[in-house]
Amino acid sequence: MDTAQTSPAAHPLEPLTPDEIALAAGVLGASGRLPAGTRFVYVELAEPAKDLLRAWRPGTEWDRRAAVLLRNPKLAATYEAVVSLSGAGVVSWRTVEGSQPPMMFEEFMACEQLVIEDERWQAAMRLRGVEDFSLAMVDPWAGGYTGPEDDPSLRRIARPLTFVRSGPDDNGYARPVEGLIVTVDLDTMTVTDVVDHGVVPLPPQPGNYYPELLTAPGNVPAFDQVRAPLKPISITQPGGPSFTVTGHAVEWANWRLRIGFTPREGLVLHDIGYVDKGVLRPVLHRVSLSEMYVPYGDPAPTHWNKNVFDMGEYGLGWLANSLELGCDCLGEIHYFDAYVNDQDGGPVRIGNAICMHEEDASIGWKHTDFRTERGEVRRNRRLVVSFIATVGNYEYGFYWNFYLDGSIEFEIKLTGVLSVGALPDGEEPEYGTKIAQNLYAPNHEHYFSVRMDTRVDGDRNNLYEVESTAEPTGPGNPHGNAWRTRKTHLTREADAQRLPDPLRGRAWLIASADTTTALGAAPAYKIEPGAYTLPLWQDGSQQANRGGFATRQLWATPYDPAERYAAGDYVAQNPGPDGLVAYTAANRPLTDADLVLWYTIGAHHVVRPEDWPVMPVTRVGFHLKPFGFFDGNPMLDLPAEGEGEGSGCHC
């Protein structure tokens, strides 16, 4: 093995290069620590400690490291390792007891053929009139935790679901095999159990979305012909984009940030700051999606155990799409490739995994003096950094939008194909929506936890809840019209487990403990809440035990580098509670702290027939807005049209 040191990265937060991924695997292979048959789950950058990052300057040497997660199926063992890439040595190695790592790509892909070859599964399919097993689709759903037999120390499982195509290009999700539950041992690669809860005929109607199949007889929805195309929209920037990219460092307008990527989280943003009158002021140290959870609300045998943690049980990074110009992204685009690993530890390139571009964002500010009829208007613009992941039947697009007014928006776009069930003739779904003949989609929810390692104008921050309240009629409110805002300092973890209250205009402020403004206040950013509904599961259910983070819209913790994921490090077959429920059990203080906020976004999905066969995009998200961070409107100095930027005009 070649143990020569790799060339030093330009910055400690640069993602691992393909050579570095291969080097990490090679160092472990040469160390003698890897038992025969060990597979590589994840290889990613071991991010340096904050004190190193604060002190680092170009030219400074540091020990660049990789974090490696491994699984040995023969020994049913999980390992964590840290490898020094600078010194080509193993820094740490430990066996992880009683936990299961996420499903690997090779396991994901092997499940289908394994199930199709099982005689018990074949017999169940023949009962449903299926003889051509090559048309079967077997999706490797995570096993969940159905009881003590799923203890992660005992076995490593998946519970795949079956669908049937009528031809190679047919949408097989239109024909779900209801009531057939398969359990696969991923370590031994054997089908351990096949349970048939009774035959429900396959739904008869196709649900195709390829253009050439839309007019086929019986398709739902039915079209006589495909509509004529619209006139083209051309988005051009003759002078090129306004951003500059150096490695993974981005400068755009007054914003500064770094792009990162991990096989579990996908897109990660680091060192987000805003240049205010020549001074770079920090806002966020690190931000990413930390978990997403999709529990289904149907008690039927096929559906009750659908409660998948798409990050913790699979990983969004290695499921990222390669994005295409004009389809996924439109305009003057800068793409970033991403590199993950295969199970041998080799690098795998995902080309164009991250898309970055500018978009017009309508009016930024405007006023017309009615006396003089002079008007001034400036247009807003946003920098969009995004990636899209396909998780089986669903697609999720994740978009970080940075605006010229200093605000940040996180937007999730949900699309793809519904997870559906079959209905007997004459039966209406009780816990879902009928979308075609003998076909329904169960009620379900999507919960996304965004982890924000805050750094609002300094390393120490405080968290406040702000809501509006009416003043009682009396001497201070003689006309009955007065209302005020009340600000409550959330000083401990138990205090900071919050739910929304839109009727009171509830919001949260992240305020600096290190600086004050000219007005004597602490500079702050406001979390402006978005979509969320309280989970509808019952206490004691698998969903309640495992998905605790979803029960609050906001959590706060003091920074701990070991606390990265809202549902815990090891989610697969984890009975819970873990993650934020465990992190906050000590009720640690939050005053003048290095704060981490965990914000939950909810998409409450009562399915519509219009969501079939491919769902129109649904958007959920939230905003971060400056609140006393600036001394006035930070967009006021935008030039008018013809004065350089084309962001505004005189009227």
Tab-separated table of N, CA and C in Angstrom, residues 430-507:
chain	number	residue	atom	x	y	z
A	430	GLU	N	-59.975	3.791	5.476
A	430	GLU	CA	-60.308	4.506	6.708
A	430	GLU	C	-59.179	5.431	7.140
A	431	TYR	N	-57.946	5.082	6.777
A	431	TYR	CA	-56.785	5.834	7.238
A	431	TYR	C	-55.959	6.347	6.057
A	432	GLY	N	-56.648	6.741	5.001
A	432	GLY	CA	-55.951	7.244	3.835
A	432	GLY	C	-56.936	7.745	2.808
A	433	THR	N	-56.447	7.943	1.582
A	433	THR	CA	-57.236	8.508	0.495
A	433	THR	C	-57.203	7.570	-0.697
A	434	LYS	N	-58.363	7.293	-1.268
A	434	LYS	CA	-58.436	6.498	-2.489
A	434	LYS	C	-57.967	7.356	-3.658
A	435	ILE	N	-57.036	6.840	-4.434
A	435	ILE	CA	-56.457	7.631	-5.517
A	435	ILE	C	-56.673	7.014	-6.892
A	436	ALA	N	-57.104	5.751	-6.936
A	436	ALA	CA	-57.431	5.060	-8.182
A	436	ALA	C	-58.242	3.820	-7.795
A	437	GLN	N	-58.710	3.096	-8.793
A	437	GLN	CA	-59.505	1.909	-8.501
A	437	GLN	C	-58.695	0.911	-7.677
A	438	ASN	N	-59.219	0.548	-6.501
A	438	ASN	CA	-58.589	-0.427	-5.602
A	438	ASN	C	-57.210	0.018	-5.108
A	439	LEU	N	-56.938	1.301	-5.131
A	439	LEU	CA	-55.629	1.818	-4.731
A	439	LEU	C	-55.808	3.009	-3.795
A	440	TYR	N	-55.046	3.024	-2.703
A	440	TYR	CA	-55.120	4.151	-1.771
A	440	TYR	C	-53.736	4.492	-1.247
A	441	ALA	N	-53.639	5.692	-0.704
A	441	ALA	CA	-52.390	6.157	-0.095
A	441	ALA	C	-52.655	6.468	1.369
A	442	PRO	N	-51.934	5.832	2.301
A	442	PRO	CA	-52.178	6.067	3.727
A	442	PRO	C	-51.790	7.483	4.162
A	443	ASN	N	-52.478	7.950	5.208
A	443	ASN	CA	-52.053	9.188	5.871
A	443	ASN	C	-50.639	9.004	6.401
A	444	HIS	N	-49.851	10.059	6.309
A	444	HIS	CA	-48.490	9.985	6.855
A	444	HIS	C	-47.961	11.392	7.082
A	445	GLU	N	-46.832	11.451	7.744
A	445	GLU	CA	-46.195	12.734	8.048
A	445	GLU	C	-44.702	12.642	7.765
A	446	HIS	N	-44.129	13.780	7.465
A	446	HIS	CA	-42.677	13.890	7.270
A	446	HIS	C	-42.156	14.896	8.293
A	447	TYR	N	-41.174	14.488	9.071
A	447	TYR	CA	-40.552	15.389	10.041
A	447	TYR	C	-39.063	15.515	9.717
A	448	PHE	N	-38.608	16.760	9.644
A	448	PHE	CA	-37.221	17.064	9.317
A	448	PHE	C	-36.617	17.860	10.463
A	449	SER	N	-35.478	17.424	10.965
A	449	SER	CA	-34.798	18.157	12.028
A	449	SER	C	-33.564	18.848	11.461
A	450	VAL	N	-33.548	20.167	11.566
A	450	VAL	CA	-32.418	20.966	11.085
A	450	VAL	C	-31.548	21.334	12.285
A	451	ARG	N	-30.310	20.943	12.242
A	451	ARG	CA	-29.365	21.252	13.318
A	451	ARG	C	-28.605	22.519	12.963
A	452	MET	N	-28.719	23.538	13.818
A	452	MET	CA	-28.064	24.828	13.589
A	452	MET	C	-27.098	25.109	14.726
A	453	ASP	N	-25.825	24.993	14.444
A	453	ASP	CA	-24.784	25.368	15.404
A	453	ASP	C	-24.596	26.873	15.248
A	454	THR	N	-25.199	27.636	16.159
A	454	THR	CA	-25.311	29.078	15.963
A	454	THR	C	-24.042	29.808	16.388
A	455	ARG	N	-23.860	30.962	15.761
A	455	ARG	CA	-22.729	31.827	16.115
A	455	ARG	C	-23.114	33.273	15.786
A	456	VAL	N	-24.249	33.700	16.296
A	456	VAL	CA	-24.793	35.008	15.939
A	456	VAL	C	-23.948	36.100	16.593
A	457	ASP	N	-23.113	36.729	15.791
A	457	ASP	CA	-22.250	37.831	16.217
A	457	ASP	C	-21.364	37.459	17.407
A	458	GLY	N	-20.945	36.202	17.468
A	458	GLY	CA	-20.040	35.787	18.533
A	458	GLY	C	-20.246	34.333	18.908
A	459	ASP	N	-19.320	33.804	19.682
A	459	ASP	CA	-19.351	32.390	20.039
A	459	ASP	C	-20.403	32.072	21.086
A	460	ARG	N	-20.826	33.079	21.878
A	460	ARG	CA	-21.810	32.835	22.937
A	460	ARG	C	-23.151	33.453	22.539
A	461	ASN	N	-24.193	32.651	22.629
A	461	ASN	CA	-25.532	33.110	22.255
A	461	ASN	C	-26.531	32.795	23.365
A	462	ASN	N	-27.666	33.484	23.306
A	462	ASN	CA	-28.802	33.220	24.185
A	462	ASN	C	-30.049	33.012	23.335
A	463	LEU	N	-30.992	32.259	23.899
A	463	LEU	CA	-32.225	31.933	23.193
A	463	LEU	C	-33.409	32.550	23.931
A	464	TYR	N	-34.272	33.239	23.180
A	464	TYR	CA	-35.454	33.871	23.743
A	464	TYR	C	-36.695	33.448	22.946
A	465	GLU	N	-37.802	33.343	23.664
A	465	GLU	CA	-39.089	33.161	23.006
A	465	GLU	C	-39.835	34.480	23.064
A	466	VAL	N	-40.392	34.876	21.934
A	466	VAL	CA	-41.121	36.142	21.838
A	466	VAL	C	-42.528	35.848	21.340
A	467	GLU	N	-43.524	36.379	22.037
A	467	GLU	CA	-44.895	36.253	21.569
A	467	GLU	C	-45.662	37.520	21.912
A	468	SER	N	-46.740	37.715	21.207
A	468	SER	CA	-47.533	38.936	21.351
A	468	SER	C	-48.745	38.669	22.236
A	469	THR	N	-49.072	39.649	23.059
A	469	THR	CA	-50.178	39.491	23.998
A	469	THR	C	-50.959	40.797	24.105
A	470	ALA	N	-52.264	40.688	24.219
A	470	ALA	CA	-53.119	41.869	24.356
A	470	ALA	C	-53.022	42.428	25.766
A	471	GLU	N	-52.987	43.741	25.865
A	471	GLU	CA	-52.961	44.418	27.158
A	471	GLU	C	-54.397	44.524	27.692
A	472	PRO	N	-54.645	44.113	28.936
A	472	PRO	CA	-56.011	44.242	29.482
A	472	PRO	C	-56.465	45.701	29.478
A	473	THR	N	-57.737	45.878	29.247
A	473	THR	CA	-58.293	47.233	29.294
A	473	THR	C	-58.157	47.797	30.708
A	474	GLY	N	-57.697	49.023	30.797
A	474	GLY	CA	-57.480	49.656	32.086
A	474	GLY	C	-56.789	50.979	31.889
A	475	PRO	N	-56.219	51.512	32.952
A	475	PRO	CA	-55.562	52.825	32.833
A	475	PRO	C	-54.465	52.846	31.773
A	476	GLY	N	-53.743	51.723	31.642
A	476	GLY	CA	-52.680	51.696	30.645
A	476	GLY	C	-53.176	51.422	29.248
A	477	ASN	N	-54.415	51.013	29.110
A	477	ASN	CA	-54.993	50.697	27.805
A	477	ASN	C	-56.456	51.146	27.788
A	478	PRO	N	-56.691	52.432	27.886
A	478	PRO	CA	-58.070	52.922	28.022
A	478	PRO	C	-58.919	52.689	26.785
A	479	HIS	N	-58.299	52.527	25.613
A	479	HIS	CA	-59.061	52.375	24.374
A	479	HIS	C	-59.192	50.908	23.955
A	480	GLY	N	-58.533	49.997	24.676
A	480	GLY	CA	-58.667	48.575	24.391
A	480	GLY	C	-57.964	48.090	23.146
A	481	ASN	N	-56.999	48.884	22.664
A	481	ASN	CA	-56.326	48.518	21.417
A	481	ASN	C	-54.879	48.078	21.596
A	482	ALA	N	-54.337	48.155	22.798
A	482	ALA	CA	-52.889	47.983	22.991
A	482	ALA	C	-52.503	46.511	23.092
A	483	TRP	N	-51.380	46.217	22.520
A	483	TRP	CA	-50.761	44.905	22.697
A	483	TRP	C	-49.256	45.064	22.692
A	484	ARG	N	-48.611	44.115	23.296
A	484	ARG	CA	-47.158	44.183	23.433
A	484	ARG	C	-46.565	42.808	23.151
A	485	THR	N	-45.232	42.795	22.995
A	485	THR	CA	-44.526	41.516	22.909
A	485	THR	C	-43.875	41.223	24.259
A	486	ARG	N	-43.838	39.941	24.590
A	486	ARG	CA	-43.167	39.500	25.812
A	486	ARG	C	-42.037	38.557	25.422
A	487	LYS	N	-40.887	38.838	25.967
A	487	LYS	CA	-39.690	38.058	25.646
A	487	LYS	C	-39.269	37.259	26.874
A	488	THR	N	-39.139	35.944	26.683
A	488	THR	CA	-38.767	35.050	27.772
A	488	THR	C	-37.432	34.401	27.457
A	489	HIS	N	-36.499	34.529	28.384
A	489	HIS	CA	-35.187	33.904	28.215
A	489	HIS	C	-35.310	32.420	28.541
A	490	LEU	N	-34.953	31.569	27.592
A	490	LEU	CA	-35.000	30.118	27.785
A	490	LEU	C	-33.622	29.675	28.264
A	491	THR	N	-33.509	29.391	29.545
A	491	THR	CA	-32.197	29.273	30.180
A	491	THR	C	-31.711	27.835	30.361
A	492	ARG	N	-32.594	26.862	30.194
A	492	ARG	CA	-32.183	25.467	30.346
A	492	ARG	C	-32.846	24.630	29.245
A	493	GLU	N	-32.298	23.421	29.058
A	493	GLU	CA	-32.786	22.573	27.969
A	493	GLU	C	-34.271	22.257	28.098
A	494	ALA	N	-34.753	22.019	29.315
A	494	ALA	CA	-36.173	21.713	29.494
A	494	ALA	C	-37.052	22.901	29.105
A	495	ASP	N	-36.582	24.117	29.377
A	495	ASP	CA	-37.341	25.313	29.019
A	495	ASP	C	-37.412	25.500	27.505
A	496	ALA	N	-36.410	24.998	26.800
A	496	ALA	CA	-36.251	25.280	25.378
A	496	ALA	C	-36.865	24.212	24.480
A	497	GLN	N	-37.702	23.342	25.023
A	497	GLN	CA	-38.434	22.368	24.217
A	497	GLN	C	-39.786	22.980	23.898
A	498	ARG	N	-39.885	23.561	22.700
A	498	ARG	CA	-40.989	24.474	22.418
A	498	ARG	C	-41.869	23.988	21.265
A	499	LEU	N	-43.136	24.393	21.356
A	499	LEU	CA	-44.115	24.179	20.305
A	499	LEU	C	-44.527	25.527	19.721
A	500	PRO	N	-45.027	25.550	18.501
A	500	PRO	CA	-45.442	26.824	17.902
A	500	PRO	C	-46.767	27.299	18.479
A	501	ASP	N	-47.007	28.590	18.351
A	501	ASP	CA	-48.296	29.178	18.705
A	501	ASP	C	-48.543	30.347	17.757
A	502	PRO	N	-49.039	30.061	16.545
A	502	PRO	CA	-49.221	31.148	15.574
A	502	PRO	C	-50.260	32.170	16.011
A	503	LEU	N	-51.196	31.783	16.885
A	503	LEU	CA	-52.199	32.741	17.336
A	503	LEU	C	-51.588	33.841	18.193
A	504	ARG	N	-50.427	33.589	18.752
A	504	ARG	CA	-49.708	34.604	19.531
A	504	ARG	C	-48.476	35.143	18.787
A	505	GLY	N	-48.330	34.721	17.534
A	505	GLY	CA	-47.168	35.192	16.779
A	505	GLY	C	-45.859	34.718	17.365
A	506	ARG	N	-45.852	33.518	17.937
A	506	ARG	CA	-44.653	33.038	18.632
A	506	ARG	C	-43.481	32.869	17.669
A	507	ALA	N	-42.328	33.336	18.097
A	507	ALA	CA	-41.079	33.187	17.347
A	507	ALA	C	-39.951	33.083	18.359
